[in-house]
Short mmCIF file of C-alpha atoms in Angstrom, two decimals:
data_model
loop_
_atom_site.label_atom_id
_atom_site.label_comp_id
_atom_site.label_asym_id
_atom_site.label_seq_id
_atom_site.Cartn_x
_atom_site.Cartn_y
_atom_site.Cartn_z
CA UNK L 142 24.48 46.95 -8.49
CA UNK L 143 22.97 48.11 -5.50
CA UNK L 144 21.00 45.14 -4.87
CA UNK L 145 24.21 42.77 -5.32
CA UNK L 146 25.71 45.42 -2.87
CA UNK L 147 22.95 44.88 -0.06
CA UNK L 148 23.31 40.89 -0.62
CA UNK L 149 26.71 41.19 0.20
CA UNK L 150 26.73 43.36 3.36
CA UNK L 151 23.69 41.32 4.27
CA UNK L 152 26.19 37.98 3.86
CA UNK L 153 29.06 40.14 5.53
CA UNK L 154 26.55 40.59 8.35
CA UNK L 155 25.55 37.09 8.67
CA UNK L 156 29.11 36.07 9.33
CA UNK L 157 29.85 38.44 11.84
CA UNK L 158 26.49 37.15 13.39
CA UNK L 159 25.41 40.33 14.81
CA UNK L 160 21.91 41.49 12.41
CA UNK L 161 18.95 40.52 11.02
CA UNK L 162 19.42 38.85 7.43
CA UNK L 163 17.22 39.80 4.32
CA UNK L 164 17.71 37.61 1.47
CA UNK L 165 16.06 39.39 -1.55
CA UNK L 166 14.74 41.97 0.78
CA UNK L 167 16.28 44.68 1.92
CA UNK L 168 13.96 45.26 4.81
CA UNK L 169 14.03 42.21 6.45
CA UNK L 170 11.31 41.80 8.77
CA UNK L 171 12.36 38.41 10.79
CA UNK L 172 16.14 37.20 11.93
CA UNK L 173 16.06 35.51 8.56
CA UNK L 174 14.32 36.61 5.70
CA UNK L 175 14.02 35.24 2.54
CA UNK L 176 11.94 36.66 -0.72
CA UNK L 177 12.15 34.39 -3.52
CA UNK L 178 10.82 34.37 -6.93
CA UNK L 179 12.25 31.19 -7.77
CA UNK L 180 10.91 27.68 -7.85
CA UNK L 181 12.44 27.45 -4.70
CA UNK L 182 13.12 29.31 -1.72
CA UNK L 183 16.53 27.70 -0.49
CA UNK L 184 18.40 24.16 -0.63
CA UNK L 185 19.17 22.33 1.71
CA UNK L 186 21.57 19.18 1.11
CA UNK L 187 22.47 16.99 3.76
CA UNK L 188 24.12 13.33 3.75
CA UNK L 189 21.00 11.63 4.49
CA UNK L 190 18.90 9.84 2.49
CA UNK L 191 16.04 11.76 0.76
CA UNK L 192 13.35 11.22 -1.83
CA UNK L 193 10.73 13.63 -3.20
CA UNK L 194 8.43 15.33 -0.94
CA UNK L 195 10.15 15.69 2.55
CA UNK L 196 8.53 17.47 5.30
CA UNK L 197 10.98 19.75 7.37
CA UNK L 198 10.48 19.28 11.21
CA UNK L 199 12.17 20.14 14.47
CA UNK L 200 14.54 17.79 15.51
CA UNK L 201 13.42 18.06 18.94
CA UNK L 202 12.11 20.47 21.71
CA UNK L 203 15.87 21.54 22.71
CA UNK L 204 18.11 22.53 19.91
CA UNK L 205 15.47 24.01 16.85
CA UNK L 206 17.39 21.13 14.40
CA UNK L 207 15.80 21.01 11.07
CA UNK L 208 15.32 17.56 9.42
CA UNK L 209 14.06 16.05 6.86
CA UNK L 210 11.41 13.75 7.16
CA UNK L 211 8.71 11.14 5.24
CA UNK L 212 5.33 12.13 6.35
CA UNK L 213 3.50 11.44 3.38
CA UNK L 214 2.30 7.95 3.88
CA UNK L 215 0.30 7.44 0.75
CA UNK L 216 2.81 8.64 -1.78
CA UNK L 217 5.91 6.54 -3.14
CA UNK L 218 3.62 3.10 -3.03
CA UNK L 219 5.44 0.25 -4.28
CA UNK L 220 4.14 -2.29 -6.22
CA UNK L 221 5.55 -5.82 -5.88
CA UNK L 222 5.62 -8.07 -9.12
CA UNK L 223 3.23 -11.37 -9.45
CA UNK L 224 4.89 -14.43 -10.32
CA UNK L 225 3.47 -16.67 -13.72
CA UNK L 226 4.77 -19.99 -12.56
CA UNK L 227 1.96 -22.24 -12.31
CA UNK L 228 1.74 -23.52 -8.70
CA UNK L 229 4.24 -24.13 -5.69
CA UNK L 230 7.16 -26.64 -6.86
CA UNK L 231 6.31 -29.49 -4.49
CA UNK L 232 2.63 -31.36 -3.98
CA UNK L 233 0.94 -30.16 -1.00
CA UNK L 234 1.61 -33.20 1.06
CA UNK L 235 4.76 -35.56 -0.30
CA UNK L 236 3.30 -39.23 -1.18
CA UNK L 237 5.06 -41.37 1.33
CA UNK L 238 3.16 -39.39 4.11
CA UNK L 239 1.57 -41.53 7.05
CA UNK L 240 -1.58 -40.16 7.47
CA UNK L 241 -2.14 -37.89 10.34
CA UNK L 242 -4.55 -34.94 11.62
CA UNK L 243 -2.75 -32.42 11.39
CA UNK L 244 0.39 -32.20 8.63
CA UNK L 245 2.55 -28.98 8.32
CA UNK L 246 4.73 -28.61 5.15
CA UNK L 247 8.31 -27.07 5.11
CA UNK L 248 8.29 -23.63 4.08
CA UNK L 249 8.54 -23.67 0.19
CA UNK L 250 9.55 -21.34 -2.01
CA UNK L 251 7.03 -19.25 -4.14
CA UNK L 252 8.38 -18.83 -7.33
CA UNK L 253 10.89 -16.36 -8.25
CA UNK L 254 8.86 -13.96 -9.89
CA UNK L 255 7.31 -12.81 -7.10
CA UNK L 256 9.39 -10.26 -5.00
CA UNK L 257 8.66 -6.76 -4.10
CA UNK L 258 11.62 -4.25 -3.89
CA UNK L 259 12.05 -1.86 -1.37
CA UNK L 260 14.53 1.03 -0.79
CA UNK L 261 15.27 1.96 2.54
CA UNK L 262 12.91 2.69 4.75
CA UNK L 263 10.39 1.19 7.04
CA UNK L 264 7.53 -0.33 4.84
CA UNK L 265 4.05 -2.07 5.64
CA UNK L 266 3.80 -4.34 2.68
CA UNK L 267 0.08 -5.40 1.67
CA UNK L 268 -0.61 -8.90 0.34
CA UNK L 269 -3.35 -10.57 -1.49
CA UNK L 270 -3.26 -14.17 -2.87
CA UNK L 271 -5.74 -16.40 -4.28
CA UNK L 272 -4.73 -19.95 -2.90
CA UNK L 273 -6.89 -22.52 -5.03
CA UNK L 274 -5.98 -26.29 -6.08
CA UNK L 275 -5.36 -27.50 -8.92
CA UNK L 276 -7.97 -29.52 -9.76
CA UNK L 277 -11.43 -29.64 -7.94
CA UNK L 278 -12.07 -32.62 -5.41
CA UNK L 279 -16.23 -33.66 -5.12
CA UNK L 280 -16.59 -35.98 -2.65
CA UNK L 281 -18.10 -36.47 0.93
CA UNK L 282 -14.58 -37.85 2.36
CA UNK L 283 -13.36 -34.07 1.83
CA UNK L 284 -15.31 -33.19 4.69
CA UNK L 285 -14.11 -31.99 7.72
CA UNK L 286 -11.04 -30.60 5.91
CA UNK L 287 -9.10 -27.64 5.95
CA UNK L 288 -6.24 -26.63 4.05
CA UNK L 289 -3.91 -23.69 5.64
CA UNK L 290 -1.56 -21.44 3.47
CA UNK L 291 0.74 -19.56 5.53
CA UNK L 292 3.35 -16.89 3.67
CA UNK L 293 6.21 -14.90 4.68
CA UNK L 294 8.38 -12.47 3.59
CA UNK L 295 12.23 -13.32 2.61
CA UNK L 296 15.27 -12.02 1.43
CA UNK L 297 16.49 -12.55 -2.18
CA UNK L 298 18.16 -15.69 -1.00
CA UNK L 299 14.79 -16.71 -0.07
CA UNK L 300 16.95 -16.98 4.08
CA UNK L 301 14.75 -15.26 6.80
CA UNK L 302 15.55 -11.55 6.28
CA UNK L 303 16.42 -9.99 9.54
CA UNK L 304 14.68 -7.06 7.91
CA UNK L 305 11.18 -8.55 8.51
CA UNK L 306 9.90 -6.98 12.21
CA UNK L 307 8.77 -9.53 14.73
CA UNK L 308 10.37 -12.28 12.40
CA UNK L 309 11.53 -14.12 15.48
CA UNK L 310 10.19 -16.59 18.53
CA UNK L 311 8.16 -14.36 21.13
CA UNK L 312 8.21 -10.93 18.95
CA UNK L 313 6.35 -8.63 20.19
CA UNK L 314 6.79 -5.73 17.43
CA UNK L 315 5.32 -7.61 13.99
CA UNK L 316 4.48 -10.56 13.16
CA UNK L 317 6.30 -13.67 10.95
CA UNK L 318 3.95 -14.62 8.58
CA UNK L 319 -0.22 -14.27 7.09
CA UNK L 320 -2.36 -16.93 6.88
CA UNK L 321 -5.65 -18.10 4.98
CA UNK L 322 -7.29 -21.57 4.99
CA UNK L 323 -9.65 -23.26 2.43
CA UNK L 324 -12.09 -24.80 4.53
CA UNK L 325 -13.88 -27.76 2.12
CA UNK L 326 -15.92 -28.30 0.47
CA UNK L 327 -14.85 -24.99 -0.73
CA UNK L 328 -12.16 -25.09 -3.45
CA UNK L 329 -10.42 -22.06 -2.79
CA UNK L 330 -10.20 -18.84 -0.98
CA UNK L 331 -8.06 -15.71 0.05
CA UNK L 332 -4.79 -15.13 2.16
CA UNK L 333 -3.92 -11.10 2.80
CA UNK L 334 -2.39 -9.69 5.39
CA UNK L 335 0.78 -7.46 6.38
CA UNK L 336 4.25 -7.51 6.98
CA UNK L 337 6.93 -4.68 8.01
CA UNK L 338 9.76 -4.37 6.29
CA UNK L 339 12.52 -2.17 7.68
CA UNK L 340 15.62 -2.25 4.81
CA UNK L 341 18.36 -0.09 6.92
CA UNK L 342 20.67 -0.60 3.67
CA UNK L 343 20.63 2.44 1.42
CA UNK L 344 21.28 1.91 -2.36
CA UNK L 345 18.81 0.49 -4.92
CA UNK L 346 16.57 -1.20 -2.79
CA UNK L 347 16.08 -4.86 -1.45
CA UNK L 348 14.40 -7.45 -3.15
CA UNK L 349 12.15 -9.59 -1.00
CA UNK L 350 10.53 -13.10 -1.86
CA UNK L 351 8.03 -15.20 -0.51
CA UNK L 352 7.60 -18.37 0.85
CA UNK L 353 4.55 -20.42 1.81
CA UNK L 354 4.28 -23.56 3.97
CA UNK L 355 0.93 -25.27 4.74
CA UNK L 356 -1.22 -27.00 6.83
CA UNK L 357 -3.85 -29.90 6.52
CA UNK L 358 -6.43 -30.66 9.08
CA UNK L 359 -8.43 -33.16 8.27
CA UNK L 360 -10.35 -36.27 9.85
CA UNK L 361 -10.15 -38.76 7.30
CA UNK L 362 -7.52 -40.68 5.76
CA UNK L 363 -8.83 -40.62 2.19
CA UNK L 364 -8.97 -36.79 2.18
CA UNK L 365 -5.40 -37.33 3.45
CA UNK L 366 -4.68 -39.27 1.05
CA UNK L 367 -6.41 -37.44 -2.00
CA UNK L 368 -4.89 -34.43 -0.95
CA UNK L 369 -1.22 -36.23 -2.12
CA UNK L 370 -1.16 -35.67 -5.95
CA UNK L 371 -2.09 -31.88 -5.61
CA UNK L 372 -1.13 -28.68 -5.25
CA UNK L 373 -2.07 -24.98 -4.11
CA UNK L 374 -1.89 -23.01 -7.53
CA UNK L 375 -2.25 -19.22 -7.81
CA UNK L 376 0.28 -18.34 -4.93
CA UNK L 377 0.95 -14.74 -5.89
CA UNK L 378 0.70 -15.74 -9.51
CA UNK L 379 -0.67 -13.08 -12.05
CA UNK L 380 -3.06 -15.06 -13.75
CA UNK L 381 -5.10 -14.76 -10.70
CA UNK L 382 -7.20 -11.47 -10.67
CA UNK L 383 -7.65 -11.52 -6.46
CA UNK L 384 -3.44 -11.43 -6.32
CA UNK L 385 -1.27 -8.15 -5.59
CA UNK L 386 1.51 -6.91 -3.86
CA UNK L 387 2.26 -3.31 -2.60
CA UNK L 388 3.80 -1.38 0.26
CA UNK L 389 3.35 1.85 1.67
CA UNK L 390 5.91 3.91 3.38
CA UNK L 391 6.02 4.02 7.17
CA UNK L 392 8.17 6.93 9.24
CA UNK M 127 34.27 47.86 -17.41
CA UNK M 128 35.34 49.11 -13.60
CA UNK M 129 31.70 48.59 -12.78
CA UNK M 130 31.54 44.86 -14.01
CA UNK M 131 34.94 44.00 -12.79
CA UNK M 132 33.39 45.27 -8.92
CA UNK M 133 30.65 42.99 -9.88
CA UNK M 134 32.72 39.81 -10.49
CA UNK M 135 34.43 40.04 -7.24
CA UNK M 136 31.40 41.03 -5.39
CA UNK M 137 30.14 37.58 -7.26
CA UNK M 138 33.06 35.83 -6.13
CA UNK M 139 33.02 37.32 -2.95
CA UNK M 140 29.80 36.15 -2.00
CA UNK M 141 29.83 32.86 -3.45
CA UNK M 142 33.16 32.38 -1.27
CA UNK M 143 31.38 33.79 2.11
CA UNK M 144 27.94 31.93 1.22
CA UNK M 145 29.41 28.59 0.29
CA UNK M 146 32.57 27.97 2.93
CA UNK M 147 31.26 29.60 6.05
CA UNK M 148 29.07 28.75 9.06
CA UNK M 149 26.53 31.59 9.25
CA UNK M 150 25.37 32.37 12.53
CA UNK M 151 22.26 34.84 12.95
CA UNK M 152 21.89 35.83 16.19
CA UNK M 153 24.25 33.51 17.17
CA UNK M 154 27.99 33.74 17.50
CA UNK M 155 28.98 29.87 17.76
CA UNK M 156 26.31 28.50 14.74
CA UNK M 157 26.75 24.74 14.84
CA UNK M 158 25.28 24.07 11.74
CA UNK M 159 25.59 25.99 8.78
CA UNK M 160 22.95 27.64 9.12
CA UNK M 161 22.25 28.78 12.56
CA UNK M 162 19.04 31.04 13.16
CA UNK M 163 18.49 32.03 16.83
CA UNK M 164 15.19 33.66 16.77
CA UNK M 165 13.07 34.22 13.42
CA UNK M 166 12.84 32.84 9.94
CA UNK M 167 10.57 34.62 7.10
CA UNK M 168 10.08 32.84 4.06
CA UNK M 169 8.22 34.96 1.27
CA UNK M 170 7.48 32.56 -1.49
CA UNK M 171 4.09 32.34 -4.08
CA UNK M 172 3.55 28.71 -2.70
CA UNK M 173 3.39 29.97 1.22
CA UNK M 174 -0.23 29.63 2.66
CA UNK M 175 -1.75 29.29 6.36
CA UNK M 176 -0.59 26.06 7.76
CA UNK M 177 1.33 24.76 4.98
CA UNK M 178 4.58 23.21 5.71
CA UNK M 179 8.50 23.12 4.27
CA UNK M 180 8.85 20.27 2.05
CA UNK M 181 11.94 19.29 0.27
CA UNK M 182 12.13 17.53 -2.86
CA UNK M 183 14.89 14.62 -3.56
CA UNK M 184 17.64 17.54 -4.66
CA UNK M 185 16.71 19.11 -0.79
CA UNK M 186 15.26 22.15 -2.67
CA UNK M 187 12.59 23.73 -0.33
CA UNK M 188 9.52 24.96 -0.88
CA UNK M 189 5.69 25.29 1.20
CA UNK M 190 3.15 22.47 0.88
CA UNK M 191 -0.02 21.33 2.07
CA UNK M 192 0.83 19.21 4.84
CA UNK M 193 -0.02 15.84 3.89
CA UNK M 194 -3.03 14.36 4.96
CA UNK M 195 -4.91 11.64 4.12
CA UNK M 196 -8.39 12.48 1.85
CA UNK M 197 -11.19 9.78 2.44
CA UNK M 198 -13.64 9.77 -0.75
CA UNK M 199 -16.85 7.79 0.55
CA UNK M 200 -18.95 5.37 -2.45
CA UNK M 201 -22.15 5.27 -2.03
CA UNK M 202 -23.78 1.69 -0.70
CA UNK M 203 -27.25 0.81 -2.53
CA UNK M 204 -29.98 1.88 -0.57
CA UNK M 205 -32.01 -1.26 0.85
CA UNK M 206 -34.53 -1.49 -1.80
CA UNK M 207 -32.22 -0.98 -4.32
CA UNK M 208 -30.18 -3.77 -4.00
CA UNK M 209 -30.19 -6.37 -6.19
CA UNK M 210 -29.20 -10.44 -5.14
CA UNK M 211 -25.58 -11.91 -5.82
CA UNK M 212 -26.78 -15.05 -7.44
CA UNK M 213 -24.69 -17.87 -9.68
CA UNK M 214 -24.26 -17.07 -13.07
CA UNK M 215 -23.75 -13.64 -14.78
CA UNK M 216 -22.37 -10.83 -12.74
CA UNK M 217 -24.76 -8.64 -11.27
CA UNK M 218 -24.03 -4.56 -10.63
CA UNK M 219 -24.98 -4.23 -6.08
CA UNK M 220 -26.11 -0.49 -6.81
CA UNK M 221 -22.82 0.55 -5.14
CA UNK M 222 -20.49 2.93 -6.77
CA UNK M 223 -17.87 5.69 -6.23
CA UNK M 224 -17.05 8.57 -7.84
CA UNK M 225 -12.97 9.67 -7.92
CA UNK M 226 -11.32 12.69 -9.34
CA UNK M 227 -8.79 12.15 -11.68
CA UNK M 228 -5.69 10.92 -10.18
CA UNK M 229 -4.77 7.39 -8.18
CA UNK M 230 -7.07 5.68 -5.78
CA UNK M 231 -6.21 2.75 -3.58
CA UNK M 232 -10.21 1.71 -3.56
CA UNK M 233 -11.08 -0.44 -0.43
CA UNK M 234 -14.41 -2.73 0.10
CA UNK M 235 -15.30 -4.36 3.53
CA UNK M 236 -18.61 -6.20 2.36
CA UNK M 237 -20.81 -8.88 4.38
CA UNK M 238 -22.02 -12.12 2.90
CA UNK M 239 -24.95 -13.27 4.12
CA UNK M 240 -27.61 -16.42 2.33
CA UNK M 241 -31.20 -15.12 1.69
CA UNK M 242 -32.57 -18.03 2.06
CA UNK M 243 -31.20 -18.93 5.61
CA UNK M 244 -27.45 -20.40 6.42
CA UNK M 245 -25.41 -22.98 4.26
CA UNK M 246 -25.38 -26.39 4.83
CA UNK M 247 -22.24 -27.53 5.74
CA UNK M 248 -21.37 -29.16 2.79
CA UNK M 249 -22.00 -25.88 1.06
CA UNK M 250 -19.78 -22.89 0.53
CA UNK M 251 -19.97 -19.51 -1.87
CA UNK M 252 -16.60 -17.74 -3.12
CA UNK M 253 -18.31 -14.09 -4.10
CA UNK M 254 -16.32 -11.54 -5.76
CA UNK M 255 -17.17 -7.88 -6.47
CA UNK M 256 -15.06 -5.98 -8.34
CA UNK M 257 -14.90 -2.29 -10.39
CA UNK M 258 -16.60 -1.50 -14.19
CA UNK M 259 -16.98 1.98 -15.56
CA UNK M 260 -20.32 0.98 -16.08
CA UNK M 261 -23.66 0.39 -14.82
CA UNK M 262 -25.01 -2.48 -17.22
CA UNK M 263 -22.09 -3.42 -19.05
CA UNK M 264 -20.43 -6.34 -16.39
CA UNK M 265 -16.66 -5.74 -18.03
CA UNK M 266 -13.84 -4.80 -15.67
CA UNK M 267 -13.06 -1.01 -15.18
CA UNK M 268 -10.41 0.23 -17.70
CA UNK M 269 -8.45 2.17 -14.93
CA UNK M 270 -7.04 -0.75 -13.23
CA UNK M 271 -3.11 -0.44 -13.00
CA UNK M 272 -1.35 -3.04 -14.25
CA UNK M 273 -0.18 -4.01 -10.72
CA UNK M 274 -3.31 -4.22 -9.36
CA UNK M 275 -5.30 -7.25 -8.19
CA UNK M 276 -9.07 -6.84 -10.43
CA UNK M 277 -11.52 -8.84 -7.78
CA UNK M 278 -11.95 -8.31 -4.46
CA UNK M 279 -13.26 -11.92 -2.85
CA UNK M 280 -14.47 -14.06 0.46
CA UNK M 281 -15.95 -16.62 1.51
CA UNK M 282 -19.06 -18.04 2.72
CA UNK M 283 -18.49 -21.07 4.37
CA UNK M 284 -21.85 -23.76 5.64
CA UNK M 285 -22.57 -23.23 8.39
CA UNK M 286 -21.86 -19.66 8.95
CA UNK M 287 -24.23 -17.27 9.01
CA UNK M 288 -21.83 -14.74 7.83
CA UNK M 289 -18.40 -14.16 5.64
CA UNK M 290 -16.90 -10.99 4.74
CA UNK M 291 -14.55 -10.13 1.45
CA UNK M 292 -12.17 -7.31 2.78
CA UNK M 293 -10.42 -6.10 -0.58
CA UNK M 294 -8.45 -3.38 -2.29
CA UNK M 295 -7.35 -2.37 -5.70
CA UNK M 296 -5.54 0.55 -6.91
CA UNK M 297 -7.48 1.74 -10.30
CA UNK M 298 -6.12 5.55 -11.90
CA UNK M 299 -8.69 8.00 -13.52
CA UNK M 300 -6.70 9.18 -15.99
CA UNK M 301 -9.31 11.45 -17.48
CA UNK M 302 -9.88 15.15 -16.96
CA UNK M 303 -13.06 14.78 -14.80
CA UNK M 304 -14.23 12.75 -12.22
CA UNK M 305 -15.75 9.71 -12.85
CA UNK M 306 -18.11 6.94 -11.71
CA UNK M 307 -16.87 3.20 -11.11
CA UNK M 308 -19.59 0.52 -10.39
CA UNK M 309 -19.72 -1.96 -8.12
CA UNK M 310 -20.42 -5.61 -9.38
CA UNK M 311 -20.60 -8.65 -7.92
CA UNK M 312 -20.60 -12.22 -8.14
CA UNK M 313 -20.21 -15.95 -7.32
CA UNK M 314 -18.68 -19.25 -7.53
CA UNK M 315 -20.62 -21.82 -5.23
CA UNK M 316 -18.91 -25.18 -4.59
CA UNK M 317 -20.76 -28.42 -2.40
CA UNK M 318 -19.64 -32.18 -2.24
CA UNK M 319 -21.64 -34.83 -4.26
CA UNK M 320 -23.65 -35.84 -1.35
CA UNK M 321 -27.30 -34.58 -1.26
CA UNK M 322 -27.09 -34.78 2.74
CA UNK M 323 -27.76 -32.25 4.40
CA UNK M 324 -30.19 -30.82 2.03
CA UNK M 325 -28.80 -27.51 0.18
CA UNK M 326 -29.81 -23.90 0.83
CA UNK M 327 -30.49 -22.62 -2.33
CA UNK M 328 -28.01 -19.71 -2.70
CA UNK M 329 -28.97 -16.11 -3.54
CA UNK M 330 -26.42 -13.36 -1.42
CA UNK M 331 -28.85 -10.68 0.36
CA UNK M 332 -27.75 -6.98 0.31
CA UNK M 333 -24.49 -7.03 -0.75
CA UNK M 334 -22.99 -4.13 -0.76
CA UNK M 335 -25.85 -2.23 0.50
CA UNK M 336 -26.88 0.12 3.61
CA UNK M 337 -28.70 -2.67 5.37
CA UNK M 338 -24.96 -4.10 7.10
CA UNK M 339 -23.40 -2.26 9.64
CA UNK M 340 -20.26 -3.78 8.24
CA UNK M 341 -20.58 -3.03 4.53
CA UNK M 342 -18.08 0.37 3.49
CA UNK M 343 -16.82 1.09 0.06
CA UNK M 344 -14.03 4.13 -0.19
CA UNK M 345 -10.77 5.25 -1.34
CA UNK M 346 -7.52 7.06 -0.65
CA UNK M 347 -5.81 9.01 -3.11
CA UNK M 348 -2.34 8.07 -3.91
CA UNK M 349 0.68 9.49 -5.57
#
């Protein structure tokens, strides 16, 4: 009874604004003074988003604001899903192609089960690929070659995602896409790199996809030309044990 | 029965002044509900020097360590120790780490380099090195999450002197104590069908060992 008592004229007090406050103490030490025993010393809801493990910080150096805020970098990873198609729907270099130096693909789409989804938040998304072809070319005319994989990050509609920073001509803050090259008469080799991702739209999360384009540099015309009938398997594609997707959360 | 009745309004009192009011302390004109012009004590069993207020997804509040990143260092093989990356069977580098239980986003900058002087140019070496739980038994680590990519690779491309395989994986010790994860490595080696220039034989030299400036195995816990 007494206790209740001193909680109330302690929350009487508050609201006339004029005391110190003790909050399971009745000899309250600070302006505000809290003793719990609980799991918890207070709650504090607000309308913005939140997820576990929010640091409270001052707003600024003017008003004392409290917010909540994401400091801790290496928790709430995301890991992105690995497609198991097995290889990039088109041939790396379409068989009606004149032969020329240097031959850049469209951008094509990796398949569908590779995405990563992201709720919102700013988020620097890691990627590893294998990028190998299909089937193994020996011969001398392969020399001189290079094959360039370049990926970037879309939204589910595989459309650029406006989400993706320095996705645009001259962007300072990011950049578009990562690239890896298998240089011959190596067979394969790795394409990693990192893209931010800032999804503004609260909810569930956005799913983002992936789509690869590349490039062959070569000297000679039969290389060119071998290079017609294949394609760049293991594109984000789980069979491959070098492949992974993840993201870790910015502020 | 007088006594609990004073209770229940007290209850209801409170709940009313607590829940629907602006409380200023120290401050007539609060503008936000909670408006503390001076100082704030918080008495809880988790407070602790330089620990910080951290909410959970609910907004309940309690102090935390702030978060920092921890950086667990492997241990390269000792030059000496090393043993050569060649074609064929996997071979453990001498490297290893040992994690507590928990996460680990493990990371691996290692140098290639060709004992026996650089490739050809129609020569190139894939090399891979990648986590076991053991020392002589080649098999992949256990604690790999699903999600996780098992080798870490690069190239070594004629006529380079030098590639690098820059890697991660994210493995989980889900045991009780910490444990030791080995370092293995090994190679795929691909040429054309010409026998000009003539081939270096191919044998990698100190992988993973303290003889690179480059070479760093470690890991970051995670969640």
């Amino acid at each position: 009874m007494k206790k209740i008592t001193t909680i109330f004229l302690v929350a009487i007090c508050g609201q006339f604004a004029i005391a110190q406050i003790g909050i399971g103490t009745v000899t309250p030490t600070a302006d505000l003074h809290i003793v719990s025993k609980k799991e918890y010393i207070f709650t504090l809801k607000d309308n913005n988003a939140s997820s576990d493990s929010f640091v409270l910080t001052s707003k600024d150096n003017t008003d004392g604001f409290i917010k909540k805020e994401s400091t801790s970098i290496f928790k709430n990873l995301k890991f992105g899903n690995l497609n198991t198609g097995a290889e990039l729907e088109n041939k790396i270099i379409p068989a009606t192609e004149p032969y020329t130096q240097n031959y850049t693909s469209g951008w094509k789409i990796v398949r569908d089960g590779a995405y990563i989804r992201l709720p919102q938040g700013r988020w620097a998304v890691y990627f590893t690929t294998l990028i190998t072809l299909d089937r193994f070319i020996n011969t001398e005319v392969i020399r001189n070659t290079a094959i360039t994989v370049d990926l970037k990050m879309t939204d589910r509609a595989y459309a650029d995602s406006p989400d993706v920073e320095g996705d645009t001509q001259g962007s300072t803050n990011g950049n578009a896409f990562v690239s890896g090259s298998i240089i011959f008469p190596s067979q394969k080799d790795i394409v990693k790199g990192v893209i931010i991702i800032n999804n503004t739209k609260p909810g569930e999360g956005v799913v983002y996809r992936f789509m690869s384009r590349i490039t062959v540099t070569t000297d000679s015309a039969d290389a060119f030309n071998s290079l017609k009938d294949r394609t760049v398997t293991s594109i984000l594609n789980g069979n491959f044990s070098q492949n992974q997707i993840y993201a870790v959360p910015l502020n | 029965m007088k006594k609990k009745f004073i209770i229940s309004l007290l209850f209801i009192l409170i709940n009313t002044v607590i829940s629907y009011s602006q409380i200023g302390i120290r401050n007539t004109n609060p503008d936000a509900n909670l408006a503390v012009h001076g100082t704030m004590r918080l008495e809880h069993y988790t407070q602790g020097e330089g620990k910080v207020l951290v909410s959970n997804a609910t907004g309940d509040v309690r102090w935390a360590a702030p978060f920092s990143l921890r950086y667990v260092s492997g241990r390269l093989a000792p030059a000496g120790e090393y043993r050569d990356i060649v074609e064929g069977n996997p071979q453990y580098t001498r490297a290893r780490i040992t994690l507590a239980p928990g996460g680990w986003l493990f990371k691996s900058i290692i140098l290639l380099n060709n004992r026996h002087g650089n490739l050809a140019e129609n020569q190139t070496v894939f090399a891979t090195v990648y986590l076991s739980d053991s020392a002589t038994d080649p098999t992949y680590s256990a604690d790999y999450i699903d999600a996780s990519a098992r080798d870490m690779s690069g190239s070594l491309i004629g006529p380079s002197t030098y590639g690098l395989i820059d890697g991660a994986v994210v493995i989980r010790n889900t045991s009780t104590a910490s444990k030791t994860y080995y370092l293995w490595g090994k190679l795929e080696y691909f040429t054309d069908n010409s026998n000009s220039p003539t081939r270096r034989a191919i044998s990698l030299n100190n992988v993973a060992t303290d003889a690179w400036g480059e070479n760093v195995i470690y890991a970051i816990p995670i969640e």
